[in-house]
mmCIF file of C-alpha atoms and ligand atoms in Angstrom:
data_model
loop_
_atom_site.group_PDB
_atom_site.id
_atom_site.type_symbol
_atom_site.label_atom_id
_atom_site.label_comp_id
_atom_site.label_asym_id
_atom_site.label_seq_id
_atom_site.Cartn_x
_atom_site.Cartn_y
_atom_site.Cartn_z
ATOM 1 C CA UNK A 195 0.000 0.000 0.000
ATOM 2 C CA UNK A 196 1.402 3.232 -0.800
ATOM 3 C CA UNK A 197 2.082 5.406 2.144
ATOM 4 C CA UNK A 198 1.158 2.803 4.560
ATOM 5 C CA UNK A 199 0.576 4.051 7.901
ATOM 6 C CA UNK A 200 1.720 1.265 9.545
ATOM 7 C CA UNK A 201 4.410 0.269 7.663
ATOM 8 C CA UNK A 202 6.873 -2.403 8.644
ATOM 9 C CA UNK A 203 10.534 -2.154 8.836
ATOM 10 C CA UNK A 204 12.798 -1.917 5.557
ATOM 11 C CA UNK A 205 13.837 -5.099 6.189
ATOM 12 C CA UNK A 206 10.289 -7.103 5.962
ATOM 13 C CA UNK A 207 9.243 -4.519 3.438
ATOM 14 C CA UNK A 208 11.867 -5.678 0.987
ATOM 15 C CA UNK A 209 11.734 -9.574 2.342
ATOM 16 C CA UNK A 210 7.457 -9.752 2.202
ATOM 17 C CA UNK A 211 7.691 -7.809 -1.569
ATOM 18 C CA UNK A 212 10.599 -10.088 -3.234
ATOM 19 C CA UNK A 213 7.736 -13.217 -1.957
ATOM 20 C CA UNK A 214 5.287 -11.981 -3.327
ATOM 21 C CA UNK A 215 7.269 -10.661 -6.693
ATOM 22 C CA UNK A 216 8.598 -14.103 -6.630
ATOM 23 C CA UNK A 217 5.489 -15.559 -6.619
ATOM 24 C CA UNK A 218 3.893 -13.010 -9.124
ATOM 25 C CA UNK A 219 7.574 -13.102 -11.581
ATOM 26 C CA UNK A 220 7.834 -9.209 -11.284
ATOM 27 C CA UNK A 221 11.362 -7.889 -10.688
ATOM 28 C CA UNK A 222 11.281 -4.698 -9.155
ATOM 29 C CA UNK A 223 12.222 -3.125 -6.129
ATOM 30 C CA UNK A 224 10.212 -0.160 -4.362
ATOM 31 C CA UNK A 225 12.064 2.476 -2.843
ATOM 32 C CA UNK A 226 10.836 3.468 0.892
ATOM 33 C CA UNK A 227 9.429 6.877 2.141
ATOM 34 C CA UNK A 228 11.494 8.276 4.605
ATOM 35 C CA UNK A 229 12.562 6.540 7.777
ATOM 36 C CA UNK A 230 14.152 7.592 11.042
ATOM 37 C CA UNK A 231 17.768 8.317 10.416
ATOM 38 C CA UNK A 232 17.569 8.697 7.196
ATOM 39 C CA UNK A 233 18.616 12.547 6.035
ATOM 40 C CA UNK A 234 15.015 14.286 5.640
ATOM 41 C CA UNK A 235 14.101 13.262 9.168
ATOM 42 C CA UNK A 236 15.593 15.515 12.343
ATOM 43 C CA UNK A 237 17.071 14.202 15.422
ATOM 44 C CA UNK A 238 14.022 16.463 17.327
ATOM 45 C CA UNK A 239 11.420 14.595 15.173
ATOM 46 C CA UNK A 240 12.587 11.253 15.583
ATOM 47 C CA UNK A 241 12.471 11.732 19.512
ATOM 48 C CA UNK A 242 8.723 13.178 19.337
ATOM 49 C CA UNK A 243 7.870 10.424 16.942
ATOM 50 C CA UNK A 244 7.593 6.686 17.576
ATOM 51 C CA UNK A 245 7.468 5.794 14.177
ATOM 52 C CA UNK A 246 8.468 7.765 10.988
ATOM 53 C CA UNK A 247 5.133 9.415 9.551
ATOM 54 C CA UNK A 248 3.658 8.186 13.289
ATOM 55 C CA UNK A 249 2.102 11.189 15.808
ATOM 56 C CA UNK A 250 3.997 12.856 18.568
ATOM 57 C CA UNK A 251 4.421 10.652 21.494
ATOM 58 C CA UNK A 252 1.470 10.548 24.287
ATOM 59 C CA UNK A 253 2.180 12.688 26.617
ATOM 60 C CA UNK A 254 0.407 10.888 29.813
ATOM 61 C CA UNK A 255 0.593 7.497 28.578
ATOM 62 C CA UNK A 256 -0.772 4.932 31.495
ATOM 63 C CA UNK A 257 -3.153 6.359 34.741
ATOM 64 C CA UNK A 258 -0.792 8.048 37.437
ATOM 65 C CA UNK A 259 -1.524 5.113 39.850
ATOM 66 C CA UNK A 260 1.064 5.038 43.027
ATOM 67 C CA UNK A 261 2.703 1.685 42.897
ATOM 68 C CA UNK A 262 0.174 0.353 45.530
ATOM 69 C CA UNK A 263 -2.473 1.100 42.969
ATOM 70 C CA UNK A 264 -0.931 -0.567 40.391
ATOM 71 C CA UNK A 265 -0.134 -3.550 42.205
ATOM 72 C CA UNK A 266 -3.803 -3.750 43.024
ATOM 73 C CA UNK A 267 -4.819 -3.544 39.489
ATOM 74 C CA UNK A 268 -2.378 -5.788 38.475
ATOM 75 C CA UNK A 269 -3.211 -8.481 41.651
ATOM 76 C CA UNK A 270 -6.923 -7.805 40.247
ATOM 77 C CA UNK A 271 -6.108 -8.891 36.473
ATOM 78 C CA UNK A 272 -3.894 -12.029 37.447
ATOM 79 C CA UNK A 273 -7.352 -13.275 39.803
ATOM 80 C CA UNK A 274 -9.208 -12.465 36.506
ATOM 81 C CA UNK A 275 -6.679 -14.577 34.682
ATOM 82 C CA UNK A 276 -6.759 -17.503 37.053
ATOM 83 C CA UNK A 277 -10.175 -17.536 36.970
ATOM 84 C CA UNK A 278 -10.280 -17.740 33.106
ATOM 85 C CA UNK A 279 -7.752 -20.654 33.468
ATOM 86 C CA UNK A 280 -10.253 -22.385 35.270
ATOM 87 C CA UNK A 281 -13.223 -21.728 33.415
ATOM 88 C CA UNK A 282 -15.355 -24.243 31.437
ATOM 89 C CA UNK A 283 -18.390 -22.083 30.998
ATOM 90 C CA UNK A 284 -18.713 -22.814 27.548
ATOM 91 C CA UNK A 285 -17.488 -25.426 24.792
ATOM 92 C CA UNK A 286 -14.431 -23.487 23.822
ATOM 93 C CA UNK A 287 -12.595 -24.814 26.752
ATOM 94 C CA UNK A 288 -12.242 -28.495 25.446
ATOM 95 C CA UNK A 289 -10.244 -27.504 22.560
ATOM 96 C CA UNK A 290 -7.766 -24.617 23.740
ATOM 97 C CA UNK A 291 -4.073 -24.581 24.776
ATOM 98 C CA UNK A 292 -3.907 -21.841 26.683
ATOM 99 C CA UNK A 293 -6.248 -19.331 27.787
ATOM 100 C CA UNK A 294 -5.452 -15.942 26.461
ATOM 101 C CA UNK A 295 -6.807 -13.358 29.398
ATOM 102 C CA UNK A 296 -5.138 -10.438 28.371
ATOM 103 C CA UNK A 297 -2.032 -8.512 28.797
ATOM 104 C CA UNK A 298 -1.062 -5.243 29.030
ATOM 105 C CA UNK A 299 -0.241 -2.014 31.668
ATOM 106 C CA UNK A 300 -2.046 -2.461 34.694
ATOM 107 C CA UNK A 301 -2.850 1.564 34.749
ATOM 108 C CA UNK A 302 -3.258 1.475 30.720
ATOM 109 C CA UNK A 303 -5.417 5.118 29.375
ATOM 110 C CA UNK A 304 -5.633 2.666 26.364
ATOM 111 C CA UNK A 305 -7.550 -0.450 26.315
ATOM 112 C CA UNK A 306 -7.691 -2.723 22.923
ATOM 113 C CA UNK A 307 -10.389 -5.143 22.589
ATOM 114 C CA UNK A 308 -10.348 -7.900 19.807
ATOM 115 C CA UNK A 309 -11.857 -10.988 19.134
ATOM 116 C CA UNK A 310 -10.681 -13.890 20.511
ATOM 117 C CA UNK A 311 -7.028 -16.019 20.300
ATOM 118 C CA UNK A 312 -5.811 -17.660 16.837
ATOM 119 C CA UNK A 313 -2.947 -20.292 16.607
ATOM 120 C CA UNK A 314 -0.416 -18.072 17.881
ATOM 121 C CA UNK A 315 -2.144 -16.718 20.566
ATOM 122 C CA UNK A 316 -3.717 -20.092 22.156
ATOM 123 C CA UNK A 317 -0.234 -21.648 21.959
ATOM 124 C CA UNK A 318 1.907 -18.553 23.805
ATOM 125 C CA UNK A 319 -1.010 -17.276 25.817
ATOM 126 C CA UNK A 320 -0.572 -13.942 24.869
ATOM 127 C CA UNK A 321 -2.771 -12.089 22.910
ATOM 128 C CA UNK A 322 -2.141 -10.871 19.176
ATOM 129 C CA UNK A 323 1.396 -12.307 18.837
ATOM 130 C CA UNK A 324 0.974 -13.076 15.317
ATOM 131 C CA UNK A 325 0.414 -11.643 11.568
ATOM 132 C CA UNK A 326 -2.238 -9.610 13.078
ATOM 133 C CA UNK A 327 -0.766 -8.571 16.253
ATOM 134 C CA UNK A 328 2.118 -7.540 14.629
ATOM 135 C CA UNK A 329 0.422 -5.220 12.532
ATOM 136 C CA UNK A 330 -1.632 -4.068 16.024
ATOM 137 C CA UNK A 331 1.639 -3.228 17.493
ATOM 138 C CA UNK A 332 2.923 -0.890 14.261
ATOM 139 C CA UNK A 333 -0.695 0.731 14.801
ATOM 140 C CA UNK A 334 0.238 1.182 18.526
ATOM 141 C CA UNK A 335 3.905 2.577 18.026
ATOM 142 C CA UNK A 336 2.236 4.955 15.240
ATOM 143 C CA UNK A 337 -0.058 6.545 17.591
ATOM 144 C CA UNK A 338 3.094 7.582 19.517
ATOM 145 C CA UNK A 339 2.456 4.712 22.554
ATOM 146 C CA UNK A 340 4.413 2.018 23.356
ATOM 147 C CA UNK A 341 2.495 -2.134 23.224
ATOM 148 C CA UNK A 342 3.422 -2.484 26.809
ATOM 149 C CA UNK A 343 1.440 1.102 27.504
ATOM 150 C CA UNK A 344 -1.773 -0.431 26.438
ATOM 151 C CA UNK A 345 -3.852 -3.197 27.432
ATOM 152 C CA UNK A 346 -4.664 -5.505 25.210
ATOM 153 C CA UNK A 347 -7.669 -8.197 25.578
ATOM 154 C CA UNK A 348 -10.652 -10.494 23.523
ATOM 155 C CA UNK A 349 -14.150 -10.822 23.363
ATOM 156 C CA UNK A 350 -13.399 -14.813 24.217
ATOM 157 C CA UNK A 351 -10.609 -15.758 25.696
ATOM 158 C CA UNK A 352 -10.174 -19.167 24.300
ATOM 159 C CA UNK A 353 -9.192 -19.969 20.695
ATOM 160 C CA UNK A 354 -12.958 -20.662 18.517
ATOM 161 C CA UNK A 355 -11.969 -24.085 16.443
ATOM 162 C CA UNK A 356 -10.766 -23.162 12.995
ATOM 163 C CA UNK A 357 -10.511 -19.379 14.164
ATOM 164 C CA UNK A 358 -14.136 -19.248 13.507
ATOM 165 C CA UNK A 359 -16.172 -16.174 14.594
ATOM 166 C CA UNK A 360 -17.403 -17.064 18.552
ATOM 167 C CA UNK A 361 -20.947 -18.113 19.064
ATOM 168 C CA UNK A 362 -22.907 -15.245 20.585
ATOM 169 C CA UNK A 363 -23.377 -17.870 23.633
ATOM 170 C CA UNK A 364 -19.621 -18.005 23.513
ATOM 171 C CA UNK A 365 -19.425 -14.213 23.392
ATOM 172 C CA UNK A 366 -22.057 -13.933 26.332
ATOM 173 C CA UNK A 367 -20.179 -16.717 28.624
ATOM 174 C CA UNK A 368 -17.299 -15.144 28.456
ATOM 175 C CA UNK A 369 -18.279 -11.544 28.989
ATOM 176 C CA UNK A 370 -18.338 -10.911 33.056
ATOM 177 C CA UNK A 371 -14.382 -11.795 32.175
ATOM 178 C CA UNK A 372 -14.177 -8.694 30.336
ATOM 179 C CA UNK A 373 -16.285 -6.490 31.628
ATOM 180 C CA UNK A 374 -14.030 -7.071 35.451
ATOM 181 C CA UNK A 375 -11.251 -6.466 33.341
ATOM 182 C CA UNK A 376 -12.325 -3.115 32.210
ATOM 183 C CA UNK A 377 -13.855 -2.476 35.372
ATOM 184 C CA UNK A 378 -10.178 -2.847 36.900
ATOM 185 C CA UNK A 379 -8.664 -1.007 34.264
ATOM 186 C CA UNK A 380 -10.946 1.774 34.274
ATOM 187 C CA UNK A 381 -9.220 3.019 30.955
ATOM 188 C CA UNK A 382 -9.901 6.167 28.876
ATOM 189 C CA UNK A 383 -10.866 5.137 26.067
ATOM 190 C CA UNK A 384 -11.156 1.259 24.236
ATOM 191 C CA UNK A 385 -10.675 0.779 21.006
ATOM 192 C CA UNK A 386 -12.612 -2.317 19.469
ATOM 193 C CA UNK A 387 -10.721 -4.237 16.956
ATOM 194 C CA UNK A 388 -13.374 -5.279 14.522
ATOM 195 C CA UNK A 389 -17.476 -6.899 14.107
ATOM 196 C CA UNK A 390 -17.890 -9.181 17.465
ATOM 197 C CA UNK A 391 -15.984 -6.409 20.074
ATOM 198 C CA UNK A 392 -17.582 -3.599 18.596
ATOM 199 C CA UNK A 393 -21.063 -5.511 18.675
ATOM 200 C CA UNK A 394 -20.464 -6.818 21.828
ATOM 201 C CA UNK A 395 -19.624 -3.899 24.431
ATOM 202 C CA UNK A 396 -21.578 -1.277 22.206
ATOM 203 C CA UNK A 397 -24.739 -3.684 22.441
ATOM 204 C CA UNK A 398 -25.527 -3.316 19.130
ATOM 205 C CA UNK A 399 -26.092 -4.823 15.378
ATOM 206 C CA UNK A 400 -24.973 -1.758 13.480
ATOM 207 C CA UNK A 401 -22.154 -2.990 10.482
ATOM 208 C CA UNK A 402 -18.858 -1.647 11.430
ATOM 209 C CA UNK A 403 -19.131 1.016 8.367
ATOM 210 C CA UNK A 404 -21.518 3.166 10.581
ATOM 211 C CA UNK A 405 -19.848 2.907 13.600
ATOM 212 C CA UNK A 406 -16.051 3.316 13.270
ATOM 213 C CA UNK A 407 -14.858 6.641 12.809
ATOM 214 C CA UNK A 408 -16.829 8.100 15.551
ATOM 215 C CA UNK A 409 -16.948 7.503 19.882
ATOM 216 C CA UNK A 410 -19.793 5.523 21.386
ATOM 217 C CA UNK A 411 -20.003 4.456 24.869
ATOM 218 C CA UNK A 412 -19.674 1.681 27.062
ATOM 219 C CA UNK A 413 -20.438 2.406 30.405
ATOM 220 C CA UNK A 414 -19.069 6.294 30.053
ATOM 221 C CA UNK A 415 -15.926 5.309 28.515
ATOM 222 C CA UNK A 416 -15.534 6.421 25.091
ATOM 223 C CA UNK A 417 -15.351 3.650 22.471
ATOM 224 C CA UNK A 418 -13.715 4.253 18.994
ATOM 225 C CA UNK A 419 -14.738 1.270 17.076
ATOM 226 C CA UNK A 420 -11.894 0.372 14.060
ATOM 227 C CA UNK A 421 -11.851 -2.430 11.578
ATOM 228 C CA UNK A 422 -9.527 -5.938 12.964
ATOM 229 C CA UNK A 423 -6.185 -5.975 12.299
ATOM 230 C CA UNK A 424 -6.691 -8.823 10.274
ATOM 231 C CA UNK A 425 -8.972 -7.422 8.074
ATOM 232 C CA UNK A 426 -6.349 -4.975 7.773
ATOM 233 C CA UNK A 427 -4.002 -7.413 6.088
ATOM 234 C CA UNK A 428 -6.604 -8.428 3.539
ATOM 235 C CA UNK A 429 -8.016 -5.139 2.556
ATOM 236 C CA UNK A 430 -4.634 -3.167 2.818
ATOM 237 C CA UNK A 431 -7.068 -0.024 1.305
ATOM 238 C CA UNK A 432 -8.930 0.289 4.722
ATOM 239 C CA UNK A 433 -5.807 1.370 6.529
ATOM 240 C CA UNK A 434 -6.520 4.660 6.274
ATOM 241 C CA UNK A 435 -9.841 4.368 7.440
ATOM 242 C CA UNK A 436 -8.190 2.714 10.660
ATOM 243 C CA UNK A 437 -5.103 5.432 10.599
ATOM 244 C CA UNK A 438 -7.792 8.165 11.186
ATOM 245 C CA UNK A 439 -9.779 6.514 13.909
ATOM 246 C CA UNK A 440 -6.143 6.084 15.721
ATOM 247 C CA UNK A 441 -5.562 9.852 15.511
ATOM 248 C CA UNK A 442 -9.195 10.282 16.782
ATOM 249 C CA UNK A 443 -8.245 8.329 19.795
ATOM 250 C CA UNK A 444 -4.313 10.190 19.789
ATOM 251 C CA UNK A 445 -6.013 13.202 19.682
ATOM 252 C CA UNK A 446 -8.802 12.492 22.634
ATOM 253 C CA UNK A 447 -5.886 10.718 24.840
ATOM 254 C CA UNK A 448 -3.864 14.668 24.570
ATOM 255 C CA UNK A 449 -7.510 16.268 24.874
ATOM 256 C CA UNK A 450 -7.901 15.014 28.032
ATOM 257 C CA UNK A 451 -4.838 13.546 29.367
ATOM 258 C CA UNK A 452 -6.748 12.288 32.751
ATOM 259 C CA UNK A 453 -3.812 13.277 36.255
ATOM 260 C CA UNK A 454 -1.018 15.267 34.309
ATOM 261 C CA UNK A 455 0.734 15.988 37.166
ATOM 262 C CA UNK A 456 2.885 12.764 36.258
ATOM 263 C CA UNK A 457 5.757 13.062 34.246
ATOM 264 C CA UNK A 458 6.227 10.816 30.885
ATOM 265 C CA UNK A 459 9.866 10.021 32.482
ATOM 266 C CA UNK A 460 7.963 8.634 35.794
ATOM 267 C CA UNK A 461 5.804 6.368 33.351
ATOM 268 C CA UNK A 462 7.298 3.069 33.870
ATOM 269 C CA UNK A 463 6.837 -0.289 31.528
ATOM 270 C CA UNK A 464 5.552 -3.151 33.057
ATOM 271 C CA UNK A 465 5.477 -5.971 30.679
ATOM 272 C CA UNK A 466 7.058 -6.347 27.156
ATOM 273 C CA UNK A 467 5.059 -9.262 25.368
ATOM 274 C CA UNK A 468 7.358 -9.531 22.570
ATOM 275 C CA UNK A 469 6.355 -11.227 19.535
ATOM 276 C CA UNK A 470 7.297 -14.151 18.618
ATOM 277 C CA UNK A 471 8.416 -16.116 15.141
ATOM 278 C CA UNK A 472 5.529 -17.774 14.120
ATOM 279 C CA UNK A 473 2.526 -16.546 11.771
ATOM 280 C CA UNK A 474 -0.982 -17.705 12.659
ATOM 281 C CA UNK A 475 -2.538 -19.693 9.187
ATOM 282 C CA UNK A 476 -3.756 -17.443 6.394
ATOM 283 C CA UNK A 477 -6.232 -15.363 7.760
ATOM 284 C CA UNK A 478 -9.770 -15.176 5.176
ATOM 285 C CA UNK A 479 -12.756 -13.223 5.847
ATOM 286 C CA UNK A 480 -14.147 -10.367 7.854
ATOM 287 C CA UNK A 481 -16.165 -13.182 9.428
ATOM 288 C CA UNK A 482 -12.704 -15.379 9.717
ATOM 289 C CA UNK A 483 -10.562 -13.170 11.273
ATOM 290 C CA UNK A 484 -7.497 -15.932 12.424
ATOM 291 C CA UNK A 485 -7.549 -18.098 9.154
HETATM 292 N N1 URA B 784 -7.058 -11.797 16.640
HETATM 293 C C1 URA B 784 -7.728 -11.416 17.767
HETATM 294 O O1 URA B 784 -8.836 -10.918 17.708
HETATM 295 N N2 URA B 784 -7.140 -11.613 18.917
HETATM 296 C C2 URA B 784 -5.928 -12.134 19.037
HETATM 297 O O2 URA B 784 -5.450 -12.251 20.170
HETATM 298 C C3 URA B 784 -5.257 -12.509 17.866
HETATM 299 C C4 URA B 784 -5.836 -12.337 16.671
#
C-alpha cells in the first residue's frame, strides 16, 4: 500500500515484496518513504515520533496510579486470569491450549479489545502475537504509545476451532471476564478491533461502516470502534480508514490527558510481550478473522 501508515521495517518490506514478486515473476524493487535516520528526518522529530510518519508521542501514557495502585490492578487482572484458566463455561474450553486473558499495563489510558485467540495466541497465551498482532503493534507505536502502555484483551478468551467467529453464547459466557477487566482497568478510552468487540460492548447490530470513525459508549468510557487488524491485512485499502480513527483516539488521549501531574519520564513499563516467530494460518474473511 502506498504510504502505509503502519508500515513495517525496511527489512520485511523488501523480504514480504521479493515473496510476493517471486510468486507473481515481477522484478522490481520499491524504494521506501522516509525513515528515522535517514537525512530528511531531524534528530528532534525522531524523539517526538515513535514511528516515521507516526504522531507525537502521548504525553500521559498509562493512569498516574502510586505503585500500591498498580499492584492492586495488576493483583486484580492475574485473579481475573486464574479464573479464566479455570473456566469451562462454555465449549471453547475443550479444545484450547492456553487461555489468552489479556495482557497489558495495569494503569493502561488505552484499552484494545479484539476478538478472541488464533494459533499463535492459544499456543503462547498472549494475545495478538501473530500476523495480526504484529500489525496491532505498528498501529500502537504509530499513535506515539508504546504495546506495553496499552492493554490488550478479547471478546473470548479461548481460541474458537478453525478461528471461527465465537458463538454469541460463547461471546455472552465469556463476557463478566471482560467487563471485570475493564472495570479494573478503568481506561480512557477502548478501542474495538473489529465486528464481534464492537457488537459486543456497544450492544448493538450496526455494520462496522456506521460505527467506526466516531466515539460511542460503554459504560461512560468512550469507544472508537476500528476495523480488525486482520482485516487490515486483507483489505490493505482500509488502513486509512483505521489510521484516522487512531488519531481520533491520539487526539482524545492529549484532549484530556486524565492526572497530568505525572511526568512521561515517571511512566514506567511493566510488561514487554514480545512477539514471537511464528505466523498464525492465512487469515480469510471479515467473518474469519485468524484463518
Ligand atoms: N485476533 C484477535 O482478535 N485476537 C488475538 O489475540 C489474535 C488475533
Amino acid at each position: 500500500m502506498k504510504n502505509d501508515p503502519f508500515p513495517e521495517d525496511i527489512v520485511h518490506q523488501v523480504a514480504e515484496h521479493i515473496r510476493q514478486e517471486g510468486a507473481w515473476g515481477g522484478d522490481w524493487i520499491p524504494v521506501s518513504r522516509s525513515r528515522p535516520g535517514s537525512r530528511d528526518a531531524s534528530p528532534s522529530d525522531e524523539r517526538a515520533r515513535s514511528v516515521s510518519g507516526g504522531l507525537p508521542r502521548v504525553q500521559v501514557p498509562v493512569r498516574n496510579l502510586d505503585a500500591a495502585g498498580r499492584g492492586e490492578a495488576r493483583a486484580a487482572l492475574e485473579s481475573v486470569a486464574a479464573e479464566i484458566a479455570r473456566c469451562n463455561l462454555c465449549g471453547l474450553h475443550a479444545g484450547r491450549t492456553k487461555t489468552v486473558p489479556g495482557d497489558g499495563h495495569p494503569a493502561a489510558r488505552l484499552c484494545f479489545v479484539g476478538e478472541g485467540p488464533g494459533a499463535d495466541e492459544d499456543r503462547s497465551g498472549i494475545p495478538f502475537v501473530g500476523r495480526a498482532g504484529k500489525l496491532l503493534t505498528r498501529m500502537i507505536l504509530a499513535m506515539g504509545l508504546e504495546r506495553n502502555e496499552v492493554f490488550i484483551c478479547n471478546t473470548v478468551k479461548c481460541r474458537p476451532p478453525g478461528n471461527r467467529t465465537p458463538e454469541p453464547s460463547e461471546i455472552r459466557a465469556c463476557l463478566p471476564y471482560l467487563e471485570r477487566q475493564i472495570e479494573i482497568l478503568s481506561p480512557d478510552v477502548i478501542v474495538t478491533l473489529g465486528r464481534p468487540a464492537m457488537q459486543t460492548l456497544l450492544e448493538t447490530d450496526a455494520p462496522m461502516g456506521r460505527m467506526r470513525g466516531r466515539f460511542s459508549q460503554y459504560r461512560s468510557i468512550p469507544v472508537m470502534p476500528t476495523y480488525h487488524p486482520a482485516y487490515l491485512l486483507r483489505n490493505p485499502n482500509a488502513k486509512g480508514d483505521t489510521w484516522k480513527d487512531l488519531q481520533e483516539v491520539h487526539a482524545f488521549l492529549e484532549r484530556d490527558p486524565h492526572e497530568t501531574d505525572v511526568s512521561p519520564d515517571e511512566v514506567t513499563a511493566d510488561s514487554d510481550p514480545g512477539t514471537p516467530e511464528k505466523d498464525p494460518a492465512p487469515e480469510e474473511g471479515q467473518g474469519n478473522l485468524f484463518g
